[in-house]
Tab-separated table of C-alpha atoms and ligand atoms in Angstrom:
chain	number	residue	atom	x	y	z
A	1	MET	CA	71.148	106.630	83.147
A	2	ASN	CA	73.347	104.967	85.682
A	3	ALA	CA	76.813	106.364	86.641
A	4	PRO	CA	79.347	104.879	84.220
A	5	GLY	CA	80.834	102.386	86.916
A	6	ASN	CA	77.432	101.164	87.984
A	7	ALA	CA	76.553	100.488	84.442
A	8	VAL	CA	79.429	98.349	83.778
A	9	LEU	CA	79.084	95.624	86.121
A	10	ALA	CA	76.130	93.478	87.032
A	11	PRO	CA	76.239	91.617	90.389
A	12	GLY	CA	77.084	87.896	90.385
A	13	MET	CA	79.938	87.918	87.769
A	14	THR	CA	82.898	85.795	87.925
A	15	ILE	CA	86.459	86.950	87.875
A	16	GLY	CA	87.001	85.933	84.479
A	17	ARG	CA	83.783	87.600	83.188
A	18	ALA	CA	84.538	90.730	85.092
A	19	ARG	CA	87.941	91.099	83.535
A	20	ARG	CA	86.403	90.754	80.089
A	21	GLU	CA	83.493	93.055	80.585
A	22	VAL	CA	85.598	95.581	82.134
A	23	ALA	CA	88.212	95.346	79.223
A	24	GLU	CA	85.203	95.772	76.856
A	25	ARG	CA	83.973	98.939	78.562
A	26	LEU	CA	87.519	100.510	78.454
A	27	ARG	CA	88.092	99.464	74.804
A	28	ALA	CA	84.759	100.972	73.789
A	29	HIS	CA	85.749	104.025	75.547
A	30	GLY	CA	88.893	104.334	73.271
A	31	LEU	CA	91.446	103.591	76.065
A	32	ASP	CA	94.909	102.033	74.862
A	33	THR	CA	95.463	98.926	76.852
A	34	PRO	CA	92.061	97.609	77.871
A	35	GLU	CA	93.050	94.036	78.838
A	36	LEU	CA	95.998	95.217	80.979
A	37	ASP	CA	94.018	97.815	82.710
A	38	ALA	CA	91.114	95.359	83.416
A	39	ARG	CA	93.508	92.862	84.942
A	40	LEU	CA	95.147	95.624	87.100
A	41	LEU	CA	91.743	96.955	88.272
A	42	VAL	CA	89.977	93.692	88.894
A	43	GLY	CA	93.267	92.542	90.909
A	44	HIS	CA	93.261	95.777	92.806
A	45	ALA	CA	89.640	95.693	93.738
A	46	LEU	CA	89.915	92.156	94.993
A	47	GLY	CA	93.270	92.322	96.451
A	48	LEU	CA	94.503	89.557	94.020
A	49	ASP	CA	97.846	89.461	92.084
A	50	HIS	CA	97.996	88.215	88.570
A	51	HIS	CA	98.544	84.660	89.433
A	52	ALA	CA	95.463	84.437	91.842
A	53	LEU	CA	93.168	86.160	89.477
A	54	THR	CA	94.004	83.461	86.909
A	55	VAL	CA	93.560	80.451	89.552
A	56	GLU	CA	90.333	82.098	90.868
A	57	PHE	CA	88.811	83.044	87.372
A	58	ALA	CA	85.529	81.079	88.284
A	59	ARG	CA	85.093	82.785	91.675
A	60	VAL	CA	81.996	85.045	91.947
A	61	LEU	CA	82.647	88.521	93.039
A	62	THR	CA	81.097	89.536	96.263
A	63	ARG	CA	78.919	92.659	96.206
A	64	PRO	CA	81.423	95.009	98.028
A	65	GLU	CA	84.114	93.680	95.361
A	66	THR	CA	81.684	94.477	92.649
A	67	ASP	CA	81.032	98.058	93.950
A	68	ARG	CA	84.686	98.768	94.545
A	69	LEU	CA	85.653	97.535	90.943
A	70	GLY	CA	82.664	99.658	89.530
A	71	ALA	CA	84.045	102.632	91.333
A	72	ASP	CA	87.685	102.039	90.043
A	73	VAL	CA	86.416	101.430	86.376
A	74	ALA	CA	84.483	104.882	86.420
A	75	ARG	CA	87.666	106.516	87.549
A	76	ARG	CA	89.541	104.880	84.512
A	77	LEU	CA	86.677	105.775	82.336
A	78	GLY	CA	87.300	109.501	83.446
A	79	HIS	CA	90.893	108.971	81.996
A	80	GLU	CA	92.490	108.603	85.535
A	81	PRO	CA	95.554	106.563	84.954
A	82	VAL	CA	95.641	103.040	86.319
A	83	ALA	CA	98.743	103.742	88.515
A	84	ARG	CA	96.891	106.325	90.450
A	85	ILE	CA	93.727	104.199	90.967
A	86	VAL	CA	95.840	101.393	92.323
A	87	GLY	CA	98.205	103.688	94.154
A	88	HIS	CA	101.464	102.218	92.716
A	89	LYS	CA	103.668	102.026	89.608
A	90	GLU	CA	106.591	99.815	88.890
A	91	PHE	CA	109.870	101.727	87.715
A	92	TRP	CA	113.190	99.874	87.087
A	93	SER	CA	111.553	96.892	88.565
A	94	LEU	CA	110.921	98.662	91.871
A	95	PRO	CA	107.379	98.999	93.190
A	96	LEU	CA	106.746	102.739	93.789
A	97	ARG	CA	103.825	104.180	95.731
A	98	ILE	CA	102.146	106.965	93.912
A	99	THR	CA	99.900	109.759	95.164
A	100	ALA	CA	98.355	112.850	93.553
A	101	ALA	CA	101.518	114.791	94.555
A	102	VAL	CA	103.705	112.988	92.154
A	103	LEU	CA	104.158	112.324	88.451
A	104	VAL	CA	103.431	108.771	87.504
A	105	PRO	CA	107.082	107.443	86.665
A	106	ARG	CA	107.295	106.903	82.862
A	107	PRO	CA	109.175	104.093	81.082
A	108	GLU	CA	111.434	106.793	79.327
A	109	THR	CA	112.611	108.054	82.452
A	110	GLU	CA	114.501	104.671	82.899
A	111	THR	CA	116.712	106.078	80.190
A	112	VAL	CA	117.979	108.866	82.756
A	113	VAL	CA	118.799	105.784	85.272
A	114	GLU	CA	120.683	104.062	82.353
A	115	ALA	CA	122.653	107.177	81.418
A	116	ALA	CA	123.553	107.953	85.059
A	117	LEU	CA	124.567	104.417	85.824
A	118	ALA	CA	126.939	104.699	82.766
A	119	VAL	CA	128.676	107.943	83.895
A	120	VAL	CA	128.957	106.663	87.481
A	121	ALA	CA	130.803	103.759	86.130
A	122	ARG	CA	133.105	106.026	84.283
A	123	ASN	CA	133.712	108.212	87.227
A	124	ARG	CA	134.526	105.194	89.239
A	125	ALA	CA	137.063	104.070	86.992
A	126	GLU	CA	138.715	107.585	87.382
A	127	ARG	CA	138.167	108.063	91.116
A	128	PRO	CA	137.012	105.053	93.006
A	129	ALA	CA	134.839	106.665	95.612
A	130	ALA	CA	131.396	106.052	96.548
A	131	ALA	CA	128.959	108.044	94.430
A	132	ARG	CA	127.166	111.102	95.774
A	133	ILE	CA	123.989	111.933	93.904
A	134	ALA	CA	121.499	114.667	93.966
A	135	ASP	CA	118.079	114.159	92.283
A	136	ILE	CA	116.491	117.576	91.664
A	137	GLY	CA	112.663	117.377	91.696
A	138	VAL	CA	112.642	113.925	93.111
A	139	GLY	CA	108.855	113.404	93.001
A	140	SER	CA	108.098	109.651	93.934
A	141	GLY	CA	111.957	109.037	94.211
A	142	ALA	CA	112.027	107.129	91.029
A	143	ILE	CA	115.357	108.005	89.674
A	144	LEU	CA	117.206	108.464	92.886
A	145	LEU	CA	115.855	105.081	94.466
A	146	ALA	CA	116.614	103.241	91.202
A	147	LEU	CA	120.168	104.422	91.354
A	148	LEU	CA	120.631	103.728	95.017
A	149	SER	CA	119.200	100.242	94.300
A	150	GLU	CA	121.963	99.715	91.688
A	151	LEU	CA	124.662	101.257	93.611
A	152	PRO	CA	125.187	99.831	97.087
A	153	HIS	CA	128.000	102.418	98.015
A	154	ALA	CA	126.208	105.517	96.775
A	155	VAL	CA	124.385	108.039	98.968
A	156	GLY	CA	121.662	110.504	97.706
A	157	ILE	CA	119.700	113.598	98.315
A	158	GLY	CA	116.403	114.164	96.806
A	159	THR	CA	114.836	117.654	96.529
A	160	ASP	CA	111.376	118.779	95.877
A	161	ARG	CA	109.474	122.078	96.400
A	162	ASP	CA	106.369	119.909	97.266
A	163	ALA	CA	106.033	118.502	100.732
A	164	GLY	CA	103.571	115.808	99.644
A	165	ALA	CA	105.995	114.609	97.134
A	166	LEU	CA	108.915	114.348	99.622
A	167	GLU	CA	106.674	112.375	101.821
A	168	VAL	CA	105.901	110.006	98.990
A	169	ALA	CA	109.780	109.644	98.135
A	170	ARG	CA	110.652	109.085	101.849
A	171	ARG	CA	108.041	106.314	102.167
A	172	ASN	CA	109.232	104.631	99.026
A	173	ALA	CA	112.913	104.826	100.310
A	174	GLU	CA	111.731	103.274	103.604
A	175	HIS	CA	109.553	100.658	101.751
A	176	LEU	CA	112.703	99.632	99.614
A	177	GLY	CA	115.121	99.518	102.473
A	178	LEU	CA	117.140	102.556	101.002
A	179	ALA	CA	116.235	105.269	103.645
A	180	GLY	CA	119.768	104.730	105.315
A	181	ARG	CA	121.203	106.160	102.244
A	182	ALA	CA	118.674	108.646	101.115
A	183	ALA	CA	117.835	112.199	102.446
A	184	PHE	CA	115.087	114.400	101.330
A	185	VAL	CA	114.955	118.249	101.354
A	186	ALA	CA	112.087	120.637	100.572
A	187	CYS	CA	113.627	123.474	98.280
A	188	ASP	CA	113.390	124.998	94.605
A	189	PHE	CA	115.662	122.918	92.502
A	190	GLY	CA	119.098	122.573	94.326
A	191	ALA	CA	118.674	125.700	96.367
A	192	ALA	CA	119.168	124.168	99.813
A	193	LEU	CA	121.926	121.872	98.931
A	194	ALA	CA	125.648	122.602	99.270
A	195	GLY	CA	128.792	120.408	98.758
A	196	SER	CA	130.260	118.256	96.138
A	197	CYS	CA	128.219	115.802	94.333
A	198	ASP	CA	129.588	113.254	91.636
A	199	LEU	CA	126.037	113.284	89.845
A	200	VAL	CA	123.147	115.457	89.587
A	201	ALA	CA	120.068	113.843	87.870
A	202	SER	CA	116.893	115.283	87.185
A	203	ASN	CA	113.624	114.864	85.181
A	204	PRO	CA	112.411	118.385	85.512
A	205	PRO	CA	109.211	119.851	84.309
A	206	TYR	CA	109.688	120.545	80.622
A	207	VAL	CA	106.322	121.096	78.892
A	208	ALA	CA	105.970	124.460	77.471
A	209	THR	CA	102.901	126.021	79.412
A	210	ALA	CA	100.785	126.515	76.360
A	211	ASP	CA	101.306	122.928	75.433
A	212	ILE	CA	99.957	121.424	78.577
A	213	ALA	CA	96.378	121.615	77.348
A	214	THR	CA	97.228	119.572	74.374
A	215	LEU	CA	98.487	116.581	76.507
A	216	ALA	CA	96.509	113.301	76.974
A	217	PRO	CA	93.948	113.754	79.704
A	218	GLU	CA	95.818	111.174	81.818
A	219	VAL	CA	98.693	113.614	81.958
A	220	ARG	CA	97.055	117.010	81.718
A	221	ASP	CA	94.212	116.397	84.216
A	222	PHE	CA	96.175	114.064	86.863
A	223	ASP	CA	99.875	114.800	86.919
A	224	PRO	CA	100.699	117.564	89.236
A	225	ARG	CA	100.941	120.861	87.171
A	226	GLY	CA	104.297	121.704	88.852
A	227	ALA	CA	105.846	118.622	87.545
A	228	LEU	CA	104.841	119.425	84.080
A	229	ASP	CA	105.190	122.975	83.586
A	230	GLY	CA	108.420	124.053	82.038
A	231	GLY	CA	107.480	127.743	81.653
A	232	SER	CA	106.825	129.704	78.353
A	233	ASP	CA	109.606	127.804	76.423
A	234	GLY	CA	109.661	124.618	78.412
A	235	LEU	CA	113.198	125.321	79.356
A	236	THR	CA	112.916	127.244	82.537
A	237	ALA	CA	113.949	124.523	84.867
A	238	TYR	CA	117.151	123.613	82.922
A	239	ARG	CA	118.335	127.203	83.411
A	240	ALA	CA	117.945	126.865	87.179
A	241	ILE	CA	119.357	123.307	87.186
A	242	ALA	CA	122.460	124.354	85.011
A	243	ALA	CA	123.388	127.070	87.577
A	244	ASP	CA	122.777	124.551	90.675
A	245	ALA	CA	124.793	121.754	89.034
A	246	CYS	CA	127.879	124.017	88.544
A	247	ARG	CA	127.668	124.958	92.080
A	248	LEU	CA	126.950	121.362	93.505
A	249	LEU	CA	129.146	119.181	91.040
A	250	ALA	CA	132.728	118.293	92.041
A	251	PRO	CA	135.149	119.095	89.153
A	252	GLY	CA	134.649	116.164	86.789
A	253	GLY	CA	130.992	115.424	87.927
A	254	TRP	CA	127.933	114.799	85.583
A	255	LEU	CA	124.679	116.205	85.092
A	256	VAL	CA	122.091	113.745	83.499
A	257	VAL	CA	118.625	115.195	82.722
A	258	GLU	CA	115.623	114.060	80.894
A	259	VAL	CA	114.374	116.256	78.015
A	260	GLY	CA	110.997	116.499	76.116
A	261	ILE	CA	110.600	115.690	72.506
A	262	GLY	CA	112.514	118.111	70.275
A	263	GLN	CA	114.505	119.583	73.224
A	264	ALA	CA	117.749	117.816	73.240
A	265	ASP	CA	119.640	120.321	70.959
A	266	ALA	CA	118.303	123.597	73.032
A	267	VAL	CA	118.988	121.874	76.406
A	268	THR	CA	122.517	120.875	75.441
A	269	ALA	CA	123.405	124.275	74.170
A	270	LEU	CA	121.778	125.875	77.235
A	271	LEU	CA	123.848	123.680	79.559
A	272	ALA	CA	126.989	124.409	77.388
A	273	GLY	CA	126.318	128.106	77.839
A	274	GLY	CA	125.950	127.422	81.569
A	275	GLY	CA	129.322	125.857	81.942
A	276	LEU	CA	128.687	122.314	81.496
A	277	GLU	CA	130.394	120.363	78.698
A	278	PRO	CA	128.124	118.240	76.593
A	279	ALA	CA	129.178	114.605	76.767
A	280	GLY	CA	128.218	112.645	73.727
A	281	ALA	CA	125.080	112.483	71.726
A	282	PRO	CA	121.802	112.372	73.664
A	283	CYS	CA	120.500	108.779	74.783
A	284	ARG	CA	117.458	107.585	73.061
A	285	ASP	CA	114.517	106.073	74.737
A	286	LEU	CA	112.601	102.980	73.694
A	287	SER	CA	110.747	104.727	71.069
A	288	GLY	CA	114.015	105.875	69.583
A	289	GLY	CA	113.713	109.624	70.351
A	290	PRO	CA	116.511	111.742	72.127
A	291	ARG	CA	115.488	111.636	75.728
A	292	VAL	CA	118.368	112.281	78.075
A	293	VAL	CA	121.253	114.901	77.845
A	294	THR	CA	124.472	114.436	79.669
A	295	ALA	CA	126.972	117.135	80.469
A	296	ARG	CA	130.171	117.255	82.544
A	297	TYR	CA	131.362	119.999	84.957
A	298	ASN	CA	134.921	120.593	83.884
A	299	PRO	CA	135.876	124.169	85.391
B	1	LIG	N1	106.934	113.032	80.368
B	1	LIG	C1	105.900	113.972	80.798
B	1	LIG	C2	104.806	114.042	79.528
B	1	LIG	O1	104.110	113.133	79.390
B	1	LIG	C3	106.299	115.303	81.257
B	1	LIG	C4	107.117	115.137	82.404
B	1	LIG	C5	107.898	116.296	82.680
B	1	LIG	O2	107.728	117.427	82.318
B	1	LIG	N2	109.150	115.993	83.095
B	1	LIG	O3	104.900	114.963	78.782
């Protein structure tokens, strides 16, 4: 038998036919969003955006294009997420570059950005100063760069223990024209940071170690383990973050963290025990589940 990629695509197909055939292969493989994936993969292999794909639907693929597309489809059939194959993902309407070193940013993490913007607005009403932000475990830069893009007077520092992730975040900051207000530091959680922040935000690793094996292959086999593994109870990172937040936050400053399904109460209690006052009910994501816990440092 041929390799899966070669089996999909006969030479001499038009763009329109390639999209249909790729979608059919992905659907037959049980993948969730076959049409969307097919469009993104064909567009990537041919270097064409959505509009150009539509306009050029009758153009015939060249041999190198067919080969490239076949190889990319084979990766998707192996459950590699489309964002990793094409090397970028949109988050908060920002195009972010993605490598193997970082989590693919998730739509639910936009809830962290919303909650953080809400508390910055409250802070500003009380103390009109430019916000100083720390993003602990910055990954691709998603949260920090979304916040800086919305807050033209804010400055921020992102930390990550993975040098490869910091490189991605730095490159994204430059690409988005935000590098002048963003710094990136290699350390565990907030260990290398000092001083007074108005906001600490984080999407830490929160999957209990034993649960990692049960995740979708797109996550389990492709997201960096260090960005998922929250230790035996999934809450290890929050303990470190609570301690760092109390050290880094100015009095009245806010901590905003993403949590996994079913973790909101435990994280709220853990932060309260660590000296951070819970601030209202957790924010819900688009699926309606509690996704973001907010707490305030009021020493
Ligand atoms: N949201 C990821 C998941 O799919 C986990 C990311 C994290 O641990 N922060 O479970």
